[in-house]
PDB file of C-alpha atoms and ligand atoms in Angstrom:
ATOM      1  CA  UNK A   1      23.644 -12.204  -2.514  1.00 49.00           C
ATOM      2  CA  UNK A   2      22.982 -14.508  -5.585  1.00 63.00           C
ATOM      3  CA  UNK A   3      23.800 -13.654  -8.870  1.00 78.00           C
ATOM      4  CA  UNK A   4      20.591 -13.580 -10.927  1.00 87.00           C
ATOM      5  CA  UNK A   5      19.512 -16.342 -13.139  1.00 92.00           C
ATOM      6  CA  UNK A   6      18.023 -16.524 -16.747  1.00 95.00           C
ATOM      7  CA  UNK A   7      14.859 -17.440 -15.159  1.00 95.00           C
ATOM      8  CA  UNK A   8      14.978 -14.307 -12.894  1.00 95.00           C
ATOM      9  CA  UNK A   9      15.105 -12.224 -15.776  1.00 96.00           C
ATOM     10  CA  UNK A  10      12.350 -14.109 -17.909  1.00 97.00           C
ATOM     11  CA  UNK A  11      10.124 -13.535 -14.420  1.00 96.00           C
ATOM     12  CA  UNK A  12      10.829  -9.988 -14.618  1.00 94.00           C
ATOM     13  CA  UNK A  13      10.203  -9.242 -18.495  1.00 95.00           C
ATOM     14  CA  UNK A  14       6.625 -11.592 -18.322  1.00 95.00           C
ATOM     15  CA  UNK A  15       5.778  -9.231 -15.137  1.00 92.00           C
ATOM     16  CA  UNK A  16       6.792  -6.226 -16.250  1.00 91.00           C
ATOM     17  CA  UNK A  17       5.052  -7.613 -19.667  1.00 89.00           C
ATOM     18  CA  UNK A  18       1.716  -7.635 -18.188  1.00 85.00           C
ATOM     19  CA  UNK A  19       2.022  -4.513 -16.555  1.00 83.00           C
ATOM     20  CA  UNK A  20       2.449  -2.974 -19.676  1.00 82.00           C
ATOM     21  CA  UNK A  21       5.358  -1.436 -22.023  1.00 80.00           C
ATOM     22  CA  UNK A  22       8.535  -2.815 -20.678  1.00 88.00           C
ATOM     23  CA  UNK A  23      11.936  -0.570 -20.250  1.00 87.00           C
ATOM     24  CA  UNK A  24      15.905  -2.034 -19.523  1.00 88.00           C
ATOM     25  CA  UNK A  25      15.115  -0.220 -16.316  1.00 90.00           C
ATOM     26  CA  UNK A  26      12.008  -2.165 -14.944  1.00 90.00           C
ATOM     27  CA  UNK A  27      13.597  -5.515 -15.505  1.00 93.00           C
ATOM     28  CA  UNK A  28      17.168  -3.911 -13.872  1.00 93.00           C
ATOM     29  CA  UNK A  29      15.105  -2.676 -10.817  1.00 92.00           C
ATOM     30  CA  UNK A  30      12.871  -6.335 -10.779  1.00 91.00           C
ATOM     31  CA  UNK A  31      16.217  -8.167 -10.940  1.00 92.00           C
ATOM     32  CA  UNK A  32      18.340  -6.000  -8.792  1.00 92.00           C
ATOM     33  CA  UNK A  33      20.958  -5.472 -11.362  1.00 93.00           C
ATOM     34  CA  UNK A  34      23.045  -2.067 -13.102  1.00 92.00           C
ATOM     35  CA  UNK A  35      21.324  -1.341 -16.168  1.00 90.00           C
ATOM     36  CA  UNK A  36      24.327  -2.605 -18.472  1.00 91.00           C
ATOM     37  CA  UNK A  37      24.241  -5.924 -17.072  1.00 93.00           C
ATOM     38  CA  UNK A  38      20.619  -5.808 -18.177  1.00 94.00           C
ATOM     39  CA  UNK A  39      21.702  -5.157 -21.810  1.00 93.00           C
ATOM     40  CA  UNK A  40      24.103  -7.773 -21.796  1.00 94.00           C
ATOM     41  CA  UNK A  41      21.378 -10.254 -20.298  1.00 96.00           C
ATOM     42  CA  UNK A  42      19.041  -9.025 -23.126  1.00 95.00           C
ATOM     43  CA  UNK A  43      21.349  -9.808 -25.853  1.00 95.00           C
ATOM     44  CA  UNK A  44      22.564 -13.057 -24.691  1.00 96.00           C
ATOM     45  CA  UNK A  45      18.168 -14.248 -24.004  1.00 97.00           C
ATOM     46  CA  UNK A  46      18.051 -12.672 -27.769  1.00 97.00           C
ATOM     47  CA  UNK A  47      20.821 -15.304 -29.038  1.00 97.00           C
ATOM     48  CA  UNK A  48      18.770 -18.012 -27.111  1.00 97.00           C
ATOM     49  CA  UNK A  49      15.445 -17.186 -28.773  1.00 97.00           C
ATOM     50  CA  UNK A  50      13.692 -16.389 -25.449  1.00 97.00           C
ATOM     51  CA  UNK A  51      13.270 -12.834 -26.030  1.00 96.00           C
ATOM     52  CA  UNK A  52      12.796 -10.911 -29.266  1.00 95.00           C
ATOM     53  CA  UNK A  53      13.730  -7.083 -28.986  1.00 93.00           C
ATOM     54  CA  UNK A  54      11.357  -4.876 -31.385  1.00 90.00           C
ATOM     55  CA  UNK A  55      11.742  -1.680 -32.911  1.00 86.00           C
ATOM     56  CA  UNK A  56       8.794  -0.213 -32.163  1.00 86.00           C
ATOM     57  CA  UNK A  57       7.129  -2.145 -29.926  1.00 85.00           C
ATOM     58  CA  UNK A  58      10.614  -3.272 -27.673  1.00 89.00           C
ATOM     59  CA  UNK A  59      11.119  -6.240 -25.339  1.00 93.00           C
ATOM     60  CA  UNK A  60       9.233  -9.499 -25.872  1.00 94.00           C
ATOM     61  CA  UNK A  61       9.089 -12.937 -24.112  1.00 96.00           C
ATOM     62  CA  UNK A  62       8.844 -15.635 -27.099  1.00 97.00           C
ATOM     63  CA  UNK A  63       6.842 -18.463 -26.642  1.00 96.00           C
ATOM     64  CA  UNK A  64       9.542 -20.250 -25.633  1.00 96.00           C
ATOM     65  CA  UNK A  65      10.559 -17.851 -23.025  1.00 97.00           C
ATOM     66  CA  UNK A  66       6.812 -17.421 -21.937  1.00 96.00           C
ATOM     67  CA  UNK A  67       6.940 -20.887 -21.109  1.00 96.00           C
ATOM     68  CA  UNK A  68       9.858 -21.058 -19.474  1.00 96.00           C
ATOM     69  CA  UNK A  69       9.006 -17.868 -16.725  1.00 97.00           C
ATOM     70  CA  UNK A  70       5.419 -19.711 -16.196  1.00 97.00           C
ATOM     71  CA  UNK A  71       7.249 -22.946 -15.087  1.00 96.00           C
ATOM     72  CA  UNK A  72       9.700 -20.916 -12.915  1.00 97.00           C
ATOM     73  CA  UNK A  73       6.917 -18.791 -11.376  1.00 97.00           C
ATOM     74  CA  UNK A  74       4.571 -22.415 -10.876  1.00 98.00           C
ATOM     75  CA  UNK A  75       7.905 -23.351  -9.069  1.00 98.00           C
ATOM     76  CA  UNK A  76       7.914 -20.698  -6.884  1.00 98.00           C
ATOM     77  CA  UNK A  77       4.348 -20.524  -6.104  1.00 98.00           C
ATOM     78  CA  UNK A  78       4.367 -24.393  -5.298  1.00 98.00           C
ATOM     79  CA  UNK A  79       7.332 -24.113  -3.373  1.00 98.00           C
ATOM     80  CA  UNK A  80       5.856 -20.847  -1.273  1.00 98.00           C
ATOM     81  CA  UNK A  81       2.696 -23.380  -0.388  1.00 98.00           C
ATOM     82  CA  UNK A  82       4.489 -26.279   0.234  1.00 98.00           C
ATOM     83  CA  UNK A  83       6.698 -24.577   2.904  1.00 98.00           C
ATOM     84  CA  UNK A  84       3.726 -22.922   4.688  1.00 98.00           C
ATOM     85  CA  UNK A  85       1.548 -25.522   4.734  1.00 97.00           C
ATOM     86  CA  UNK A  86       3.989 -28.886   5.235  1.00 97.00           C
ATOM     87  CA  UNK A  87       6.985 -27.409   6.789  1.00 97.00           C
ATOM     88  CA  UNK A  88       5.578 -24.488   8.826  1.00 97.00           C
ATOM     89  CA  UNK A  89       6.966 -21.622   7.579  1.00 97.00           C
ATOM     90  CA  UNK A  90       5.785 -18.607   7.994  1.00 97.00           C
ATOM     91  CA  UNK A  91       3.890 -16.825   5.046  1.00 96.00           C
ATOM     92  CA  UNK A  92       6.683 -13.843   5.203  1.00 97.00           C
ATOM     93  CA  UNK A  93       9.449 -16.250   5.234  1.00 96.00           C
ATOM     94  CA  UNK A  94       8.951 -18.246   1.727  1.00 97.00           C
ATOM     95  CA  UNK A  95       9.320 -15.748  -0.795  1.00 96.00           C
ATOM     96  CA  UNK A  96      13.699 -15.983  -0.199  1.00 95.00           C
ATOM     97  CA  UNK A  97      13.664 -19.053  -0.052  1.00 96.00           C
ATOM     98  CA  UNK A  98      11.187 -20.237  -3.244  1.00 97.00           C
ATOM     99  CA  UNK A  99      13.911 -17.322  -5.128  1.00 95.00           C
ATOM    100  CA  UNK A 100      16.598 -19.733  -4.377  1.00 95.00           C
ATOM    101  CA  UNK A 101      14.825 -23.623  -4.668  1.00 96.00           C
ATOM    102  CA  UNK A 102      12.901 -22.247  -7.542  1.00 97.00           C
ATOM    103  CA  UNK A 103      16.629 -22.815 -10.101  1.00 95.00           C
ATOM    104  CA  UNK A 104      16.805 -26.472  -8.452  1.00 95.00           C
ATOM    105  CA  UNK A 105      13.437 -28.510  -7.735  1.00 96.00           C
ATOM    106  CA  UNK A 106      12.922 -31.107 -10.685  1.00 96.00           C
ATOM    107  CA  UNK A 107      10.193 -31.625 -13.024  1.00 95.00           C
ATOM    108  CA  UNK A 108       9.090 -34.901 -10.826  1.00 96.00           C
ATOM    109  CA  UNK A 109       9.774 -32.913  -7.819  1.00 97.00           C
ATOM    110  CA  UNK A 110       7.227 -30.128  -8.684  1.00 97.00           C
ATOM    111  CA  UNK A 111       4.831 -32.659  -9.687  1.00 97.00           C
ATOM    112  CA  UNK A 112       5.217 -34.551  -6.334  1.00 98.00           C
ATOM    113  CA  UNK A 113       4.630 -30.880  -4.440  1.00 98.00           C
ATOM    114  CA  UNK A 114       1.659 -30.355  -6.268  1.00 98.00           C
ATOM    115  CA  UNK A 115      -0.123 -33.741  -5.708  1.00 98.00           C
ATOM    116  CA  UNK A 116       0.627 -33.346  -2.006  1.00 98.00           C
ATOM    117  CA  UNK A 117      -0.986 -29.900  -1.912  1.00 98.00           C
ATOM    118  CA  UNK A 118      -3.696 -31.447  -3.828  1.00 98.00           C
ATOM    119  CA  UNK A 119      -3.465 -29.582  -7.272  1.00 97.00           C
ATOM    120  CA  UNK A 120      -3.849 -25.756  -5.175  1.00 97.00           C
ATOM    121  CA  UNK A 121      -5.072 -22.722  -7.212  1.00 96.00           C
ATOM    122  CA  UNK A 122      -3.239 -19.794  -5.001  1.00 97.00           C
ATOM    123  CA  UNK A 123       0.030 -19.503  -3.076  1.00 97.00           C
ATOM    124  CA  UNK A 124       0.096 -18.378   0.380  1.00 97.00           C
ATOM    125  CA  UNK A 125       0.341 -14.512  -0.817  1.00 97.00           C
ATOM    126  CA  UNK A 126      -3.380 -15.158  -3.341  1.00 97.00           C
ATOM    127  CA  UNK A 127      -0.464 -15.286  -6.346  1.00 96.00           C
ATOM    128  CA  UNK A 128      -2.549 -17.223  -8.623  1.00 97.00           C
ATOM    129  CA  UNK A 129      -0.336 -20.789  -9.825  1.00 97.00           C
ATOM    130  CA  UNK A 130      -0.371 -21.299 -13.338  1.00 97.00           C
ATOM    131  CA  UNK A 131      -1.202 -24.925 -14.434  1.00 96.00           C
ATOM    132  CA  UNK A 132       1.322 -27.463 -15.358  1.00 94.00           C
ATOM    133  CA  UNK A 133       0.435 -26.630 -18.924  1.00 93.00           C
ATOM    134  CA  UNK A 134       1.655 -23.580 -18.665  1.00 92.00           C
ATOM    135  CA  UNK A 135      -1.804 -21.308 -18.408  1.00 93.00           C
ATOM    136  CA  UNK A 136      -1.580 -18.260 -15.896  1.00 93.00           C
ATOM    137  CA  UNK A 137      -5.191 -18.356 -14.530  1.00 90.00           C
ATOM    138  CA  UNK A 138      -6.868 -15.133 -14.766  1.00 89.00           C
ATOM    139  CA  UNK A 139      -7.496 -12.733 -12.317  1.00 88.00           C
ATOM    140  CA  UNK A 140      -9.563  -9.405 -11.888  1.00 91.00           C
ATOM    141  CA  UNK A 141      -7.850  -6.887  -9.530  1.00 93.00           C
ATOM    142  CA  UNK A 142      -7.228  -3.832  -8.564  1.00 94.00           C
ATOM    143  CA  UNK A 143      -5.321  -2.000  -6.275  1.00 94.00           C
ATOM    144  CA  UNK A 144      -7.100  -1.246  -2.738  1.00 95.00           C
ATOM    145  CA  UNK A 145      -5.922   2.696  -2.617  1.00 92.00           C
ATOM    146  CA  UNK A 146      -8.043   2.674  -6.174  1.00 93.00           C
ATOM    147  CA  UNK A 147     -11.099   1.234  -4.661  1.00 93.00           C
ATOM    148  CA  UNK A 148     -14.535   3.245  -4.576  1.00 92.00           C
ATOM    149  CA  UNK A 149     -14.742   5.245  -1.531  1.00 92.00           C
ATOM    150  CA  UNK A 150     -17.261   3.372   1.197  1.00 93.00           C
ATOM    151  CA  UNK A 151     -16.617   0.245  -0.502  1.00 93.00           C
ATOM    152  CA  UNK A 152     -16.509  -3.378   0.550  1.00 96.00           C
ATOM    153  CA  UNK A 153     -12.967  -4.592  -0.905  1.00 96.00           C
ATOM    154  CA  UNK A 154     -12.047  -8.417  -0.696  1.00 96.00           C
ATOM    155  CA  UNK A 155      -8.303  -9.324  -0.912  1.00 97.00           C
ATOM    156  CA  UNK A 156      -6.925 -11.359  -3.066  1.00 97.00           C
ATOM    157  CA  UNK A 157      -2.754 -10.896  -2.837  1.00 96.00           C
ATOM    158  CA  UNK A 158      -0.612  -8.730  -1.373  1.00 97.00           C
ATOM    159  CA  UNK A 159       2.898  -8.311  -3.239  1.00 94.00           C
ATOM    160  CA  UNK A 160       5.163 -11.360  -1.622  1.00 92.00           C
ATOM    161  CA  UNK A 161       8.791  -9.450  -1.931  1.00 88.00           C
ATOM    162  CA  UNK A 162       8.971  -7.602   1.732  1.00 92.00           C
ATOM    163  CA  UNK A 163       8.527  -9.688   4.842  1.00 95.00           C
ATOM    164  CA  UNK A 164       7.887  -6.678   6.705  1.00 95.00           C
ATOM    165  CA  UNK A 165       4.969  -5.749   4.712  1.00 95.00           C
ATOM    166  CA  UNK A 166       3.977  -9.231   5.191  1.00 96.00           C
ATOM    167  CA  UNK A 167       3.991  -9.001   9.174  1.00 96.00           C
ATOM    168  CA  UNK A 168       2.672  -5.814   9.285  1.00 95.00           C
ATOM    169  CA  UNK A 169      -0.732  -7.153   6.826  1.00 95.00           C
ATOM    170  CA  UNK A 170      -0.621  -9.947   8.725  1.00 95.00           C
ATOM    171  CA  UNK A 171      -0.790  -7.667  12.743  1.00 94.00           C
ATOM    172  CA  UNK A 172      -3.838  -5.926  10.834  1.00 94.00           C
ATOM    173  CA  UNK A 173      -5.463  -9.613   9.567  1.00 94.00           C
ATOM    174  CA  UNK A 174      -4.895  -7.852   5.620  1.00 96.00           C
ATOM    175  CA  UNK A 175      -5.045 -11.595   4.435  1.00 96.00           C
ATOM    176  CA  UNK A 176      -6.341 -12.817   1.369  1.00 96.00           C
ATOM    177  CA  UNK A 177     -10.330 -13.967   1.738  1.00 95.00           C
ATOM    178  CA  UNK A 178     -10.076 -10.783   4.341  1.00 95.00           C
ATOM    179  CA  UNK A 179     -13.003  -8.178   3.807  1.00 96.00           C
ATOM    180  CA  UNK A 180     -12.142  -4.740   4.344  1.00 95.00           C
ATOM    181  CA  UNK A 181     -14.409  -1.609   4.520  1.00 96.00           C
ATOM    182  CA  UNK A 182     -12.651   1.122   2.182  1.00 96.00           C
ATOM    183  CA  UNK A 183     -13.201   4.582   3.445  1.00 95.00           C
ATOM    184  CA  UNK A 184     -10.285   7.040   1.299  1.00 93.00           C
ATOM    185  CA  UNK A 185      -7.720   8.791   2.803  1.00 95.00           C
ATOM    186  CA  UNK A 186      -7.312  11.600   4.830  1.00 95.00           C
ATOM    187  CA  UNK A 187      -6.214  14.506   4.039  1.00 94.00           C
ATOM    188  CA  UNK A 188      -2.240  15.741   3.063  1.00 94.00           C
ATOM    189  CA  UNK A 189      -1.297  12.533   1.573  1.00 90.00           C
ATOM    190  CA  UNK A 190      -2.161  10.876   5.405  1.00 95.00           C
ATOM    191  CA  UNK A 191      -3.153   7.627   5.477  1.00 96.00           C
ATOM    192  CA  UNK A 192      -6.049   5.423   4.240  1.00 97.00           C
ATOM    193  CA  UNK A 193      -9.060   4.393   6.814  1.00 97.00           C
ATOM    194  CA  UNK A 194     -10.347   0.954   6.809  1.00 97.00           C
ATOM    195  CA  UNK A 195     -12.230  -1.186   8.578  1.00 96.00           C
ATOM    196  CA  UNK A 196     -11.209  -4.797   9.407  1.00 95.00           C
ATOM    197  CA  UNK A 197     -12.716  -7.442  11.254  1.00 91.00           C
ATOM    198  CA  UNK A 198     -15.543  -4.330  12.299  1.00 92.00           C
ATOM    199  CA  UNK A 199     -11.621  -2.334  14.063  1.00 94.00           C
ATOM    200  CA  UNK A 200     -10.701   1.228  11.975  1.00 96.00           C
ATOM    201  CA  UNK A 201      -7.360   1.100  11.008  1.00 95.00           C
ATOM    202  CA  UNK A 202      -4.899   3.935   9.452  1.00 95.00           C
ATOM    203  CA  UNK A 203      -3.433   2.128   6.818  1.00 96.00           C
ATOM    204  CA  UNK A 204      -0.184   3.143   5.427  1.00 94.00           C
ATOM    205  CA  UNK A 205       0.130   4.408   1.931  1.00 93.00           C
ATOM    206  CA  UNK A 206       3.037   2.364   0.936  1.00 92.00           C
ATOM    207  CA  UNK A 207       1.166  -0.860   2.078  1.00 94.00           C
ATOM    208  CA  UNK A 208      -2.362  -0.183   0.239  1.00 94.00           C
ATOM    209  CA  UNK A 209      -0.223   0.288  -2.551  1.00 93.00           C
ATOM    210  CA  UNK A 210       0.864  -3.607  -2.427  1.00 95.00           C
ATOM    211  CA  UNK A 211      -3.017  -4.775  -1.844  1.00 96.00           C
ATOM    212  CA  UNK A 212      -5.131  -5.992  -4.868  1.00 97.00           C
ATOM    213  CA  UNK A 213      -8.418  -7.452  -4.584  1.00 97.00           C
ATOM    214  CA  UNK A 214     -11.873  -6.276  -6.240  1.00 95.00           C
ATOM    215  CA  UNK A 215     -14.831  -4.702  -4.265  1.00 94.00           C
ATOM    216  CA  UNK A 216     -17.165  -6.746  -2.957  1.00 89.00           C
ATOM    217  CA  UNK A 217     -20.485  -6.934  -5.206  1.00 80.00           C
ATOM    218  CA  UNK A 218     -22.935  -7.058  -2.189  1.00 67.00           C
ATOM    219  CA  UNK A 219     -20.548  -4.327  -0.287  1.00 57.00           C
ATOM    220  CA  UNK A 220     -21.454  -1.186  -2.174  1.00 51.00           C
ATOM    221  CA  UNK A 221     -22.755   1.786  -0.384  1.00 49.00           C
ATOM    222  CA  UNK A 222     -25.449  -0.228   1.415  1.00 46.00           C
ATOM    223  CA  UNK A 223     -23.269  -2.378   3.743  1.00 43.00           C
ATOM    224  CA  UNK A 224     -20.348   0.634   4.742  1.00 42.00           C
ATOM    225  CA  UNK A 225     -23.922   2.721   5.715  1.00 42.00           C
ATOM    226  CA  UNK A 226     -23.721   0.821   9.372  1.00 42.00           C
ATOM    227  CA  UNK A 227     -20.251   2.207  10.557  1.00 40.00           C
TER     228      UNK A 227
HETATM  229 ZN1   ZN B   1       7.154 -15.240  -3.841  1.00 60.61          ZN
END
């Protein structure tokens, strides 16, 4: 489809960065890319001092190149809202086509789409939107397939890059703001049981997997003792 960007790649290395220890082969699998063109990429961020390559500790965003993925995510973010909520989109639609506007929209532009939106905290997915300074808000979250058994988990994003996943959280109201009731998984790797809306569902593995949220403080053991 498109060839990949600079900014693609300074996405993937501050994602992959706050997941942890970064490898050639998370930002070639983020980016869709061979692993040599990954090396080639590196090199070439190196020479423009947005990424410093350690000895021991490896792949680094500089400040620079920290700055310069935060803008391009606060892009994509704003873009994501701006098509839901002003040109009707659909939430599983925007994620392509932020990818592509992201590379194009202006400074003024961006500004423009955030006054309309009226300065908005979360993109349609619960993707926090880092400010126009450049700050990523902070967010505490965990997986749901990691939550507590009997639980009460609240979403807060589900991972934006699969429209299908989207449709399919979206058929079983898995929205962010949604309440779930968490209740493990059954047995031989089967799937996990919630409760939505006060409906059990099976939820599949691969999509609990791309939930995060945090349990509920008032939704311990007490509240899943009705069902
Ligand atoms: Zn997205």
């Amino acid at each position: 489809m498109h060839t990949p960007s600079i900014e693609d790649y300074l996405k993937a290395i501050y994602k992959s960065e706050a997941e942890g220890d970064i490898t050639s082969r998370d930002i070639a699998e983020r980016v869709g890319v061979s692993a040599p063109a990954v090396s080639k990429m590196l090199r070439r961020l190196v020479e423009l001092k947005l990424v410093r390559i350690h000895a021991k500790t490896g792949i680094h965003l500089t400040p620079f190149g920290q700055r310069t993925a935060l803008q391009t995510i606060r892009k994509h973010r704003l873009i994501e809202l701006f098509l839901v909520r002003e040109l009707g989109y659909r939430w599983d639609e925007v994620h392509d086509e932020a990818e592509r506007l992201e590379h194009h929209i202006s400074p003024l532009f961006e500004e423009r789409i955030a006054e309309k939106l009226g300065h908005p905290d979360f993109d349609p997915h619960g993707d926090p939107i880092p400010t126009a300074e450049g700050r990523m808000p902070e967010v505490e979250e965990i997986p749901l397939h990691t939550a507590e058994i009997e639980s009460h988990f609240v979403i807060t994003r589900l991972v934006d890059g699969d429209p299908k996943l989207l449709q399919y959280a979206a058929s079983l109201h898995l929205l962010p703001g949604a309440t779930i009731e968490f209740h493990g998984r059954q047995p031989f790797g089967g799937p996990y049981n919630i409760i939505v809306g006060g409906e059990p569902v099976a939820l599949a593995p691969e999509a609990a997997a791309q939930i995060f949220g945090r349990v509920s403080p008032d939704g311990g053991r007490r509240g899943a003792r009705r069902s």
